Amino acid sequence: MNAQSINALNSKTEFADVSGRKIAYRSIGKGDPIILVNRFRGTLDTWDPLFLDQLAEKYKVITFDYSGIGYSTGTLATDLKDVAKDVKDLADFLKIKKTIIIGWSYGGLVAQVATLQYSDLITQTVLLGTGPPGERVVPLEQAFLDAALKPINDFNDEIVLFFEPTSDESKKQAKASHDRIAQRLDVSKIPSTMDVFQLYFQGSAGLTEDKENFKGKLENTKTPILIISGDHDISFAVENWYPLTRKLSTAQLIVLPQTGHAPQHQHVTLVVNYIDNFLQNK
């Protein structure tokens, strides 16, 4: 199989042996590397393959599972600095000296920590459906908790969690994305127990408390940042970014209408074009 025919649905699951654990990853495309950092309960299988394939038209797209999640071994760390080390360890294993990073939701928190911890490695950062360090101006909605903590989510849960239930167009795109993801989805790999959920929550809570002042460090970073949010994200409300928009000198914020927590799954081509334009204008 040549590089041109390898895509998100047929790419091989490989393993990076690092520090006594195996980090599962997949790689498609050619060009500057992009490492994608996943959401709460996300695995290699839960990215929309169309989004990955369109990114891979110009870039080398690398997805992975956190230690202890999905196809990877080990245990998910409760300090986001340790979770972010998965990014560094994977880059080192793949002999990547410079990379772009894209983080979604919880992965956006990890991506911010990685950006600040490994500024020599990460050249540009894209944040999807996520929020900044520190206390939230707008808390997550109860609807998120009601759906997100079920052991197994159905399609109706996905609409609530990732799309905009009041928009027919958003629900249409939810079905299209769901069907694409279903082509390569091992539900048994998705974290489903409260024990594992708590590991995620402890990491998020640490960044909310922000004892190490990552918010202040974010305001002083030189790394270019692109933030793409839906106008109704029940997990990470876009309003949480507004107090920082005049303080983040390297950040751009794009808000998409009638869109929920997964803008890159609802507006695949549009978001890929925004990302590509941002990356090309260094």
Tab-separated table of C-alpha atoms in Angstrom:
chain	number	residue	atom	x	y	z
A	1	MET	CA	0.000	0.000	0.000
A	2	ASN	CA	1.565	3.295	-1.064
A	3	ALA	CA	1.432	6.483	0.973
A	4	GLN	CA	-1.250	7.964	-1.265
A	5	SER	CA	-3.689	5.124	-0.540
A	6	ILE	CA	-3.231	5.166	3.240
A	7	ASN	CA	-6.065	7.049	4.908
A	8	ALA	CA	-7.786	7.386	8.250
A	9	LEU	CA	-9.846	4.247	7.758
A	10	ASN	CA	-7.048	1.880	6.733
A	11	SER	CA	-3.981	3.297	8.489
A	12	LYS	CA	-2.101	0.855	10.666
A	13	THR	CA	-2.215	1.125	14.446
A	14	GLU	CA	1.404	1.263	15.606
A	15	PHE	CA	2.992	1.435	19.025
A	16	ALA	CA	5.705	3.640	20.474
A	17	ASP	CA	7.617	1.894	23.267
A	18	VAL	CA	8.374	4.652	25.769
A	19	SER	CA	9.224	4.446	29.467
A	20	GLY	CA	7.553	1.129	30.152
A	21	ARG	CA	4.351	1.798	28.258
A	22	LYS	CA	3.120	1.543	24.690
A	23	ILE	CA	1.548	4.630	23.103
A	24	ALA	CA	-0.753	3.631	20.250
A	25	TYR	CA	-0.634	5.929	17.234
A	26	ARG	CA	-1.584	6.196	13.572
A	27	SER	CA	-0.031	8.353	10.866
A	28	ILE	CA	-1.294	9.465	7.459
A	29	GLY	CA	-0.198	12.032	4.888
A	30	LYS	CA	3.041	13.850	4.182
A	31	GLY	CA	4.373	17.270	5.080
A	32	ASP	CA	4.911	19.154	8.309
A	33	PRO	CA	3.801	16.939	11.211
A	34	ILE	CA	0.630	17.638	13.172
A	35	ILE	CA	0.003	15.759	16.418
A	36	LEU	CA	-3.665	15.629	17.400
A	37	VAL	CA	-4.566	15.494	21.099
A	38	ASN	CA	-7.903	13.934	21.944
A	39	ARG	CA	-11.043	14.744	23.918
A	40	PHE	CA	-12.451	13.227	27.116
A	41	ARG	CA	-13.094	9.537	26.348
A	42	GLY	CA	-11.713	9.928	22.824
A	43	THR	CA	-9.638	7.210	21.154
A	44	LEU	CA	-7.852	6.768	17.860
A	45	ASP	CA	-11.206	5.740	16.405
A	46	THR	CA	-13.298	8.736	17.443
A	47	TRP	CA	-11.778	11.428	15.220
A	48	ASP	CA	-13.862	12.046	12.111
A	49	PRO	CA	-11.892	10.300	9.315
A	50	LEU	CA	-12.885	12.973	6.796
A	51	PHE	CA	-11.310	15.645	8.997
A	52	LEU	CA	-8.096	13.624	9.269
A	53	ASP	CA	-7.987	12.841	5.550
A	54	GLN	CA	-8.472	16.466	4.533
A	55	LEU	CA	-5.720	17.586	6.921
A	56	ALA	CA	-3.482	14.854	5.502
A	57	GLU	CA	-3.717	16.328	2.009
A	58	LYS	CA	-1.002	18.799	3.070
A	59	TYR	CA	0.349	17.544	6.391
A	60	LYS	CA	1.601	14.431	8.165
A	61	VAL	CA	-1.273	13.777	10.566
A	62	ILE	CA	-0.510	11.783	13.716
A	63	THR	CA	-3.206	10.650	16.142
A	64	PHE	CA	-2.528	8.781	19.366
A	65	ASP	CA	-4.159	7.422	22.518
A	66	TYR	CA	-3.073	8.736	25.903
A	67	SER	CA	-1.264	6.328	28.192
A	68	GLY	CA	-3.902	4.027	29.671
A	69	ILE	CA	-6.608	5.019	27.177
A	70	GLY	CA	-7.894	3.194	24.115
A	71	TYR	CA	-5.214	1.066	22.493
A	72	SER	CA	-2.359	2.365	24.696
A	73	THR	CA	-1.019	0.718	27.834
A	74	GLY	CA	-0.238	2.345	31.168
A	75	THR	CA	-2.422	4.692	33.212
A	76	LEU	CA	-3.782	8.139	32.385
A	77	ALA	CA	-1.938	10.671	34.541
A	78	THR	CA	-3.866	13.082	36.751
A	79	ASP	CA	-1.409	15.962	36.218
A	80	LEU	CA	-1.745	17.478	32.752
A	81	LYS	CA	2.000	18.071	32.651
A	82	ASP	CA	2.433	14.298	32.747
A	83	VAL	CA	-0.318	13.775	30.174
A	84	ALA	CA	1.402	16.321	27.923
A	85	LYS	CA	4.576	14.263	28.192
A	86	ASP	CA	2.865	11.665	25.978
A	87	VAL	CA	3.106	14.245	23.178
A	88	LYS	CA	6.812	14.826	23.804
A	89	ASP	CA	7.581	11.113	24.183
A	90	LEU	CA	5.750	10.270	20.961
A	91	ALA	CA	7.515	13.063	19.075
A	92	ASP	CA	10.874	11.854	20.364
A	93	PHE	CA	10.059	8.261	19.389
A	94	LEU	CA	9.138	9.407	15.871
A	95	LYS	CA	12.252	11.642	15.733
A	96	ILE	CA	10.130	14.744	15.242
A	97	LYS	CA	12.043	17.911	16.132
A	98	LYS	CA	9.258	20.407	15.369
A	99	THR	CA	5.514	19.817	15.263
A	100	ILE	CA	2.165	21.549	15.068
A	101	ILE	CA	-0.311	20.484	17.740
A	102	ILE	CA	-4.111	20.351	17.554
A	103	GLY	CA	-6.033	19.755	20.771
A	104	TRP	CA	-9.758	19.127	21.116
A	105	SER	CA	-11.715	19.605	24.378
A	106	TYR	CA	-9.722	17.983	27.224
A	107	GLY	CA	-7.024	17.564	24.592
A	108	GLY	CA	-7.043	21.317	24.136
A	109	LEU	CA	-6.087	21.674	27.788
A	110	VAL	CA	-3.306	19.143	27.290
A	111	ALA	CA	-2.195	20.929	24.122
A	112	GLN	CA	-1.909	24.248	25.960
A	113	VAL	CA	0.229	22.687	28.683
A	114	ALA	CA	2.371	20.946	26.060
A	115	THR	CA	2.783	24.209	24.158
A	116	LEU	CA	4.039	25.956	27.276
A	117	GLN	CA	6.184	23.031	28.451
A	118	TYR	CA	7.776	22.217	25.094
A	119	SER	CA	8.096	25.527	23.274
A	120	ASP	CA	11.121	24.267	21.339
A	121	LEU	CA	9.055	21.388	19.948
A	122	ILE	CA	5.683	22.966	19.179
A	123	THR	CA	5.638	25.620	16.464
A	124	GLN	CA	1.903	26.408	16.248
A	125	THR	CA	-1.134	25.406	18.286
A	126	VAL	CA	-4.748	24.884	17.226
A	127	LEU	CA	-7.415	24.586	19.916
A	128	LEU	CA	-10.831	23.111	19.068
A	129	GLY	CA	-13.836	23.243	21.385
A	130	THR	CA	-11.812	23.917	24.508
A	131	GLY	CA	-11.118	26.603	27.081
A	132	PRO	CA	-8.247	28.435	28.754
A	133	PRO	CA	-6.611	27.619	32.100
A	134	GLY	CA	-8.235	28.997	35.232
A	135	GLU	CA	-11.778	29.297	36.540
A	136	ARG	CA	-14.529	29.191	33.933
A	137	VAL	CA	-16.621	32.295	33.373
A	138	VAL	CA	-19.393	30.044	32.046
A	139	PRO	CA	-19.523	26.556	33.600
A	140	LEU	CA	-20.232	23.406	31.641
A	141	GLU	CA	-23.913	22.633	31.223
A	142	GLN	CA	-25.687	19.841	33.075
A	143	ALA	CA	-26.650	18.375	29.699
A	144	PHE	CA	-22.973	17.591	29.139
A	145	LEU	CA	-22.664	15.620	32.367
A	146	ASP	CA	-25.966	13.835	31.789
A	147	ALA	CA	-24.727	12.473	28.457
A	148	ALA	CA	-20.955	12.340	28.858
A	149	LEU	CA	-20.931	10.075	31.911
A	150	LYS	CA	-23.053	7.289	30.436
A	151	PRO	CA	-21.006	4.091	30.030
A	152	ILE	CA	-21.923	3.970	26.333
A	153	ASN	CA	-23.196	6.890	24.271
A	154	ASP	CA	-25.789	6.558	21.532
A	155	PHE	CA	-26.311	8.842	18.541
A	156	ASN	CA	-28.718	11.126	20.409
A	157	ASP	CA	-26.058	11.632	23.079
A	158	GLU	CA	-23.585	12.576	20.354
A	159	ILE	CA	-25.924	15.278	19.055
A	160	VAL	CA	-26.159	16.800	22.523
A	161	LEU	CA	-22.456	16.444	23.311
A	162	PHE	CA	-20.877	17.558	20.066
A	163	PHE	CA	-23.422	19.347	17.893
A	164	GLU	CA	-26.306	21.845	18.189
A	165	PRO	CA	-29.621	20.059	18.854
A	166	THR	CA	-31.720	23.093	17.870
A	167	SER	CA	-30.210	23.221	14.359
A	168	ASP	CA	-31.452	20.840	11.674
A	169	GLU	CA	-28.262	21.403	9.681
A	170	SER	CA	-26.107	20.587	12.688
A	171	LYS	CA	-28.081	17.380	13.299
A	172	LYS	CA	-27.666	16.467	9.625
A	173	GLN	CA	-23.905	16.882	9.910
A	174	ALA	CA	-23.938	14.921	13.174
A	175	LYS	CA	-25.403	11.925	11.330
A	176	ALA	CA	-22.867	12.213	8.509
A	177	SER	CA	-19.957	12.414	10.965
A	178	HIS	CA	-21.370	9.569	13.075
A	179	ASP	CA	-21.592	7.324	10.020
A	180	ARG	CA	-18.025	8.111	8.960
A	181	ILE	CA	-16.643	7.393	12.427
A	182	ALA	CA	-18.671	4.171	12.681
A	183	GLN	CA	-16.682	2.682	9.799
A	184	ARG	CA	-13.707	2.198	12.124
A	185	LEU	CA	-14.907	2.228	15.689
A	186	ASP	CA	-14.129	-0.283	18.413
A	187	VAL	CA	-16.550	0.767	21.147
A	188	SER	CA	-14.823	-1.559	23.627
A	189	LYS	CA	-11.754	0.718	23.548
A	190	ILE	CA	-13.716	3.789	24.699
A	191	PRO	CA	-13.253	4.510	28.438
A	192	SER	CA	-16.535	3.662	30.162
A	193	THR	CA	-15.964	3.530	33.923
A	194	MET	CA	-16.113	6.248	36.549
A	195	ASP	CA	-12.645	5.242	37.779
A	196	VAL	CA	-11.142	6.347	34.474
A	197	PHE	CA	-13.437	9.379	34.150
A	198	GLN	CA	-12.080	10.620	37.484
A	199	LEU	CA	-8.528	10.576	36.098
A	200	TYR	CA	-9.604	12.981	33.369
A	201	PHE	CA	-11.493	15.165	35.834
A	202	GLN	CA	-8.534	15.428	38.196
A	203	GLY	CA	-6.353	16.660	35.355
A	204	SER	CA	-8.931	19.218	34.249
A	205	ALA	CA	-9.484	20.369	37.830
A	206	GLY	CA	-5.765	20.948	38.254
A	207	LEU	CA	-5.719	23.309	35.285
A	208	THR	CA	-8.839	25.073	36.566
A	209	GLU	CA	-7.068	25.659	39.881
A	210	ASP	CA	-3.967	26.621	37.870
A	211	LYS	CA	-1.454	26.728	40.709
A	212	GLU	CA	1.366	26.989	38.163
A	213	ASN	CA	-0.164	30.016	36.432
A	214	PHE	CA	-0.492	28.501	32.980
A	215	LYS	CA	-2.950	31.277	32.149
A	216	GLY	CA	-0.261	33.873	32.786
A	217	LYS	CA	2.224	31.851	30.760
A	218	LEU	CA	-0.301	31.618	27.930
A	219	GLU	CA	-0.558	35.411	27.875
A	220	ASN	CA	3.215	35.611	27.399
A	221	THR	CA	3.741	32.817	24.903
A	222	LYS	CA	5.253	33.556	21.512
A	223	THR	CA	3.609	30.495	19.938
A	224	PRO	CA	0.861	31.332	17.412
A	225	ILE	CA	-2.507	29.972	18.553
A	226	LEU	CA	-5.734	29.449	16.626
A	227	ILE	CA	-8.908	28.879	18.649
A	228	ILE	CA	-12.012	27.536	16.899
A	229	SER	CA	-15.211	27.230	18.922
A	230	GLY	CA	-18.903	26.679	18.367
A	231	ASP	CA	-21.254	29.396	19.568
A	232	HIS	CA	-23.019	26.877	21.840
A	233	ASP	CA	-20.448	24.526	23.309
A	234	ILE	CA	-22.042	22.873	26.344
A	235	SER	CA	-18.678	21.684	27.645
A	236	PHE	CA	-16.331	24.611	26.990
A	237	ALA	CA	-18.382	27.750	26.382
A	238	VAL	CA	-16.600	30.110	23.995
A	239	GLU	CA	-17.375	32.957	26.402
A	240	ASN	CA	-14.554	31.668	28.618
A	241	TRP	CA	-12.082	33.004	26.058
A	242	TYR	CA	-13.507	36.527	25.923
A	243	PRO	CA	-11.711	37.937	29.006
A	244	LEU	CA	-8.413	36.877	27.389
A	245	THR	CA	-8.928	38.050	23.824
A	246	ARG	CA	-7.138	41.352	24.458
A	247	LYS	CA	-4.374	39.626	26.433
A	248	LEU	CA	-3.370	36.780	24.114
A	249	SER	CA	-1.209	38.600	21.596
A	250	THR	CA	-0.547	35.517	19.441
A	251	ALA	CA	-4.081	34.069	19.460
A	252	GLN	CA	-6.898	34.256	16.933
A	253	LEU	CA	-10.465	33.262	17.848
A	254	ILE	CA	-13.038	31.976	15.353
A	255	VAL	CA	-16.625	31.325	16.461
A	256	LEU	CA	-18.887	29.233	14.246
A	257	PRO	CA	-22.670	29.736	14.406
A	258	GLN	CA	-25.211	27.060	15.388
A	259	THR	CA	-22.286	24.826	16.286
A	260	GLY	CA	-21.488	22.782	19.359
A	261	HIS	CA	-18.445	21.113	20.878
A	262	ALA	CA	-17.030	19.537	17.686
A	263	PRO	CA	-16.669	22.295	15.084
A	264	GLN	CA	-14.198	20.166	13.107
A	265	HIS	CA	-16.767	17.381	12.721
A	266	GLN	CA	-19.663	19.669	11.765
A	267	HIS	CA	-17.760	21.979	9.397
A	268	VAL	CA	-14.980	19.690	8.201
A	269	THR	CA	-13.767	21.521	5.101
A	270	LEU	CA	-14.255	24.989	6.586
A	271	VAL	CA	-12.268	24.154	9.713
A	272	VAL	CA	-9.503	22.438	7.734
A	273	ASN	CA	-9.257	25.540	5.541
A	274	TYR	CA	-9.078	27.811	8.591
A	275	ILE	CA	-6.350	25.630	10.070
A	276	ASP	CA	-4.369	25.480	6.842
A	277	ASN	CA	-4.596	29.247	6.324
A	278	PHE	CA	-3.404	29.816	9.897
A	279	LEU	CA	-0.507	27.387	9.497
A	280	GLN	CA	0.596	28.855	6.168
A	281	ASN	CA	0.680	32.415	7.535
A	282	LYS	CA	3.410	31.919	10.113
